[in-house]
Amino acid sequence: MIIELEPFEYAWACHVGNQRFIANWYNTDGNHYQHRTDNNTDDRRTADMAAAICELAIAKATNRYWAGHVWAREDHQKYRGRPDVGTNIEVRRSKNNQSVMVFKKDLNKNQILFAAHPIPPEFRLVNVWGFLNCDEAWKLGEPSKFDPDNSRHVSKNLFQPIAERTPTK
């Protein structure tokens, strides 16, 4: 499913992504981001913006609430457990359009993993792959190279697509 963001949606998601970048201005990237070996990683500002765009696109595709939360890394423990969208949706952005990550910390929480790929260069369109229960995604995923005990790659073809919404009259 391709979700096209309206200009005001795009502006808001970009604002949230930029605020996340600013909130973590002096922090270093997470281990899973630093050790990517494909030499095709985005700068943190672009990655934060793309992640927020994916979250908004999933909210739009599922008709769920998106808080567009922003906090600094040192406050993460205070907000741990808050979903990206709705009441139990974790959103992961795919940079390579092949897979997304699921983490051990996502397990046993009755969370649903949604995967999306924002289409470059502007990310105005988002390819929403679909969803999987996080526990199921873990079982189906392949252990990652950087931290095989705590993270797995889940292939694009494993996600259940979202049923196309029918237009209202």
mmCIF file of C-alpha atoms in Angstrom:
data_model
loop_
_atom_site.group_PDB
_atom_site.id
_atom_site.type_symbol
_atom_site.label_atom_id
_atom_site.label_comp_id
_atom_site.label_asym_id
_atom_site.label_seq_id
_atom_site.Cartn_x
_atom_site.Cartn_y
_atom_site.Cartn_z
ATOM 1 C CA MET A 1 0.000 0.000 0.000
ATOM 2 C CA ILE A 2 1.385 3.383 -0.992
ATOM 3 C CA ILE A 3 0.464 6.258 1.324
ATOM 4 C CA GLU A 4 0.824 9.767 -0.034
ATOM 5 C CA LEU A 5 1.274 12.442 2.583
ATOM 6 C CA GLU A 6 -0.587 15.714 2.216
ATOM 7 C CA PRO A 7 1.652 18.794 2.388
ATOM 8 C CA PHE A 8 0.524 19.600 5.959
ATOM 9 C CA GLU A 9 1.137 15.980 7.045
ATOM 10 C CA TYR A 10 4.580 15.997 5.463
ATOM 11 C CA ALA A 11 5.423 19.320 7.139
ATOM 12 C CA TRP A 12 4.330 18.026 10.545
ATOM 13 C CA ALA A 13 6.236 14.726 10.257
ATOM 14 C CA CYS A 14 9.367 16.614 9.133
ATOM 15 C CA HIS A 15 8.979 18.962 12.097
ATOM 16 C CA VAL A 16 8.721 16.019 14.514
ATOM 17 C CA GLY A 17 11.758 14.340 12.925
ATOM 18 C CA ASN A 18 13.793 17.533 13.199
ATOM 19 C CA GLN A 19 12.749 18.006 16.835
ATOM 20 C CA ARG A 20 13.903 14.446 17.589
ATOM 21 C CA PHE A 21 17.238 15.211 15.949
ATOM 22 C CA ILE A 22 17.628 18.415 17.971
ATOM 23 C CA ALA A 23 16.592 16.695 21.234
ATOM 24 C CA ASN A 24 19.502 14.281 20.735
ATOM 25 C CA TRP A 25 21.932 16.770 19.239
ATOM 26 C CA TYR A 26 24.926 15.657 21.336
ATOM 27 C CA ASN A 27 24.165 11.931 21.492
ATOM 28 C CA THR A 28 25.827 9.298 19.360
ATOM 29 C CA ASP A 29 23.941 6.844 17.174
ATOM 30 C CA GLY A 30 22.706 3.555 18.609
ATOM 31 C CA ASN A 31 24.816 0.432 18.225
ATOM 32 C CA HIS A 32 22.534 -1.042 15.562
ATOM 33 C CA TYR A 33 22.901 2.111 13.472
ATOM 34 C CA GLN A 34 26.633 2.658 13.949
ATOM 35 C CA HIS A 35 27.612 -0.820 12.828
ATOM 36 C CA ARG A 36 25.752 -0.983 9.546
ATOM 37 C CA THR A 37 28.103 -2.268 6.919
ATOM 38 C CA ASP A 38 26.349 -1.230 3.727
ATOM 39 C CA ASN A 39 27.878 2.288 3.797
ATOM 40 C CA ASN A 40 24.479 3.560 2.778
ATOM 41 C CA THR A 41 23.261 5.003 6.057
ATOM 42 C CA ASP A 42 21.469 8.321 6.260
ATOM 43 C CA ASP A 43 22.629 11.136 8.442
ATOM 44 C CA ARG A 44 20.729 11.164 11.746
ATOM 45 C CA ARG A 45 18.570 14.140 10.783
ATOM 46 C CA THR A 46 17.342 12.393 7.638
ATOM 47 C CA ALA A 47 16.857 9.120 9.505
ATOM 48 C CA ASP A 48 14.800 10.830 12.236
ATOM 49 C CA MET A 49 12.668 12.615 9.664
ATOM 50 C CA ALA A 50 12.119 9.437 7.627
ATOM 51 C CA ALA A 51 11.128 7.501 10.756
ATOM 52 C CA ALA A 52 8.563 10.147 11.727
ATOM 53 C CA ILE A 53 7.200 10.143 8.173
ATOM 54 C CA CYS A 54 6.767 6.357 8.365
ATOM 55 C CA GLU A 55 4.980 6.630 11.701
ATOM 56 C CA LEU A 56 2.566 9.212 10.323
ATOM 57 C CA ALA A 57 1.964 7.107 7.198
ATOM 58 C CA ILE A 58 1.154 4.033 9.331
ATOM 59 C CA ALA A 59 -1.219 6.103 11.458
ATOM 60 C CA LYS A 60 -2.921 7.323 8.302
ATOM 61 C CA ALA A 61 -3.091 3.823 6.793
ATOM 62 C CA THR A 62 -4.587 2.319 9.958
ATOM 63 C CA ASN A 63 -6.693 5.297 11.047
ATOM 64 C CA ARG A 64 -4.901 5.372 14.416
ATOM 65 C CA TYR A 65 -3.617 8.151 16.636
ATOM 66 C CA TRP A 66 -0.031 9.362 16.201
ATOM 67 C CA ALA A 67 1.390 11.425 19.056
ATOM 68 C CA GLY A 68 4.533 12.446 17.185
ATOM 69 C CA HIS A 69 6.440 12.152 20.443
ATOM 70 C CA VAL A 70 9.806 13.797 20.973
ATOM 71 C CA TRP A 71 12.200 13.219 23.848
ATOM 72 C CA ALA A 72 15.906 13.094 24.479
ATOM 73 C CA ARG A 73 17.645 9.739 24.813
ATOM 74 C CA GLU A 74 18.219 10.282 28.535
ATOM 75 C CA ASP A 75 14.406 10.418 28.992
ATOM 76 C CA HIS A 76 13.813 7.211 27.045
ATOM 77 C CA GLN A 77 13.379 5.066 30.179
ATOM 78 C CA LYS A 78 10.650 7.423 31.375
ATOM 79 C CA TYR A 79 8.643 6.817 28.187
ATOM 80 C CA ARG A 80 9.674 3.224 27.439
ATOM 81 C CA GLY A 81 6.716 1.168 26.358
ATOM 82 C CA ARG A 82 4.867 3.962 24.605
ATOM 83 C CA PRO A 83 3.850 2.812 21.150
ATOM 84 C CA ASP A 84 4.765 4.715 18.004
ATOM 85 C CA VAL A 85 1.151 4.659 16.783
ATOM 86 C CA GLY A 86 -2.156 3.888 18.462
ATOM 87 C CA THR A 87 -2.004 1.713 21.562
ATOM 88 C CA ASN A 88 0.304 -1.106 20.450
ATOM 89 C CA ILE A 89 1.961 -0.364 17.101
ATOM 90 C CA GLU A 90 5.736 -0.279 16.675
ATOM 91 C CA VAL A 91 6.843 1.221 13.362
ATOM 92 C CA ARG A 92 10.098 0.369 11.654
ATOM 93 C CA ARG A 93 11.479 2.121 8.634
ATOM 94 C CA SER A 94 13.360 0.193 6.000
ATOM 95 C CA LYS A 95 16.252 2.012 4.417
ATOM 96 C CA ASN A 96 17.132 -0.820 2.044
ATOM 97 C CA ASN A 97 13.551 -1.710 1.003
ATOM 98 C CA GLN A 98 14.311 -5.340 1.895
ATOM 99 C CA SER A 99 13.925 -5.802 5.658
ATOM 100 C CA VAL A 100 13.336 -4.100 8.994
ATOM 101 C CA MET A 101 14.621 -4.834 12.480
ATOM 102 C CA VAL A 102 12.766 -6.366 15.398
ATOM 103 C CA PHE A 103 14.385 -6.271 18.816
ATOM 104 C CA LYS A 104 14.213 -8.589 21.796
ATOM 105 C CA LYS A 105 12.876 -5.661 23.825
ATOM 106 C CA ASP A 106 9.750 -5.731 21.591
ATOM 107 C CA LEU A 107 8.778 -9.248 22.688
ATOM 108 C CA ASN A 108 5.992 -10.360 25.040
ATOM 109 C CA LYS A 109 4.201 -7.001 24.920
ATOM 110 C CA ASN A 110 1.345 -7.804 22.513
ATOM 111 C CA GLN A 111 2.804 -5.276 20.083
ATOM 112 C CA ILE A 112 2.232 -5.183 16.348
ATOM 113 C CA LEU A 113 5.202 -4.419 14.110
ATOM 114 C CA PHE A 114 4.429 -2.335 11.022
ATOM 115 C CA ALA A 115 7.059 -1.926 8.354
ATOM 116 C CA ALA A 116 7.375 0.864 5.837
ATOM 117 C CA HIS A 117 9.781 2.233 3.266
ATOM 118 C CA PRO A 118 9.667 5.970 2.541
ATOM 119 C CA ILE A 119 10.338 6.504 -1.131
ATOM 120 C CA PRO A 120 13.363 8.757 -1.756
ATOM 121 C CA PRO A 121 14.366 11.415 -2.320
ATOM 122 C CA GLU A 122 11.672 13.510 -0.584
ATOM 123 C CA PHE A 123 9.765 10.702 1.243
ATOM 124 C CA ARG A 124 6.382 12.135 0.265
ATOM 125 C CA LEU A 125 5.227 8.625 -0.613
ATOM 126 C CA VAL A 126 5.550 5.727 1.806
ATOM 127 C CA ASN A 127 5.313 2.072 0.864
ATOM 128 C CA VAL A 128 3.582 0.423 3.826
ATOM 129 C CA TRP A 129 4.491 -3.259 3.669
ATOM 130 C CA GLY A 130 2.095 -4.435 6.350
ATOM 131 C CA PHE A 131 2.225 -5.893 9.818
ATOM 132 C CA LEU A 132 3.222 -8.834 12.013
ATOM 133 C CA ASN A 133 2.942 -9.504 15.706
ATOM 134 C CA CYS A 134 6.377 -8.649 17.155
ATOM 135 C CA ASP A 135 6.755 -12.133 18.674
ATOM 136 C CA GLU A 136 5.975 -13.744 15.311
ATOM 137 C CA ALA A 137 8.353 -11.354 13.543
ATOM 138 C CA TRP A 138 11.101 -12.430 15.951
ATOM 139 C CA LYS A 139 10.495 -16.111 15.173
ATOM 140 C CA LEU A 140 10.533 -15.496 11.420
ATOM 141 C CA GLY A 141 13.458 -13.052 11.377
ATOM 142 C CA GLU A 142 17.108 -13.757 10.696
ATOM 143 C CA PRO A 143 19.614 -12.903 13.457
ATOM 144 C CA SER A 144 21.428 -9.664 12.736
ATOM 145 C CA LYS A 145 25.185 -9.575 12.308
ATOM 146 C CA PHE A 146 25.813 -6.820 14.847
ATOM 147 C CA ASP A 147 23.780 -8.234 17.780
ATOM 148 C CA PRO A 148 22.265 -11.633 16.940
ATOM 149 C CA ASP A 149 21.000 -12.244 20.485
ATOM 150 C CA ASN A 150 18.965 -9.038 20.610
ATOM 151 C CA SER A 151 17.921 -8.153 17.060
ATOM 152 C CA ARG A 152 16.686 -9.772 13.872
ATOM 153 C CA HIS A 153 16.048 -8.735 10.290
ATOM 154 C CA VAL A 154 12.499 -9.384 9.116
ATOM 155 C CA SER A 155 12.120 -9.691 5.358
ATOM 156 C CA LYS A 156 9.657 -7.529 3.436
ATOM 157 C CA ASN A 157 7.790 -10.544 2.049
ATOM 158 C CA LEU A 158 6.820 -11.817 5.535
ATOM 159 C CA PHE A 159 4.510 -8.910 6.389
ATOM 160 C CA GLN A 160 0.736 -9.214 6.074
ATOM 161 C CA PRO A 161 -0.542 -6.402 3.871
ATOM 162 C CA ILE A 162 -3.107 -3.932 5.121
ATOM 163 C CA ALA A 163 -6.426 -4.304 3.341
ATOM 164 C CA GLU A 164 -7.024 -1.403 1.006
ATOM 165 C CA ARG A 165 -9.451 1.057 2.506
ATOM 166 C CA THR A 166 -12.661 1.583 0.619
ATOM 167 C CA PRO A 167 -13.534 5.193 -0.069
ATOM 168 C CA THR A 168 -16.394 6.669 1.903
ATOM 169 C CA LYS A 169 -19.246 8.352 0.112
#
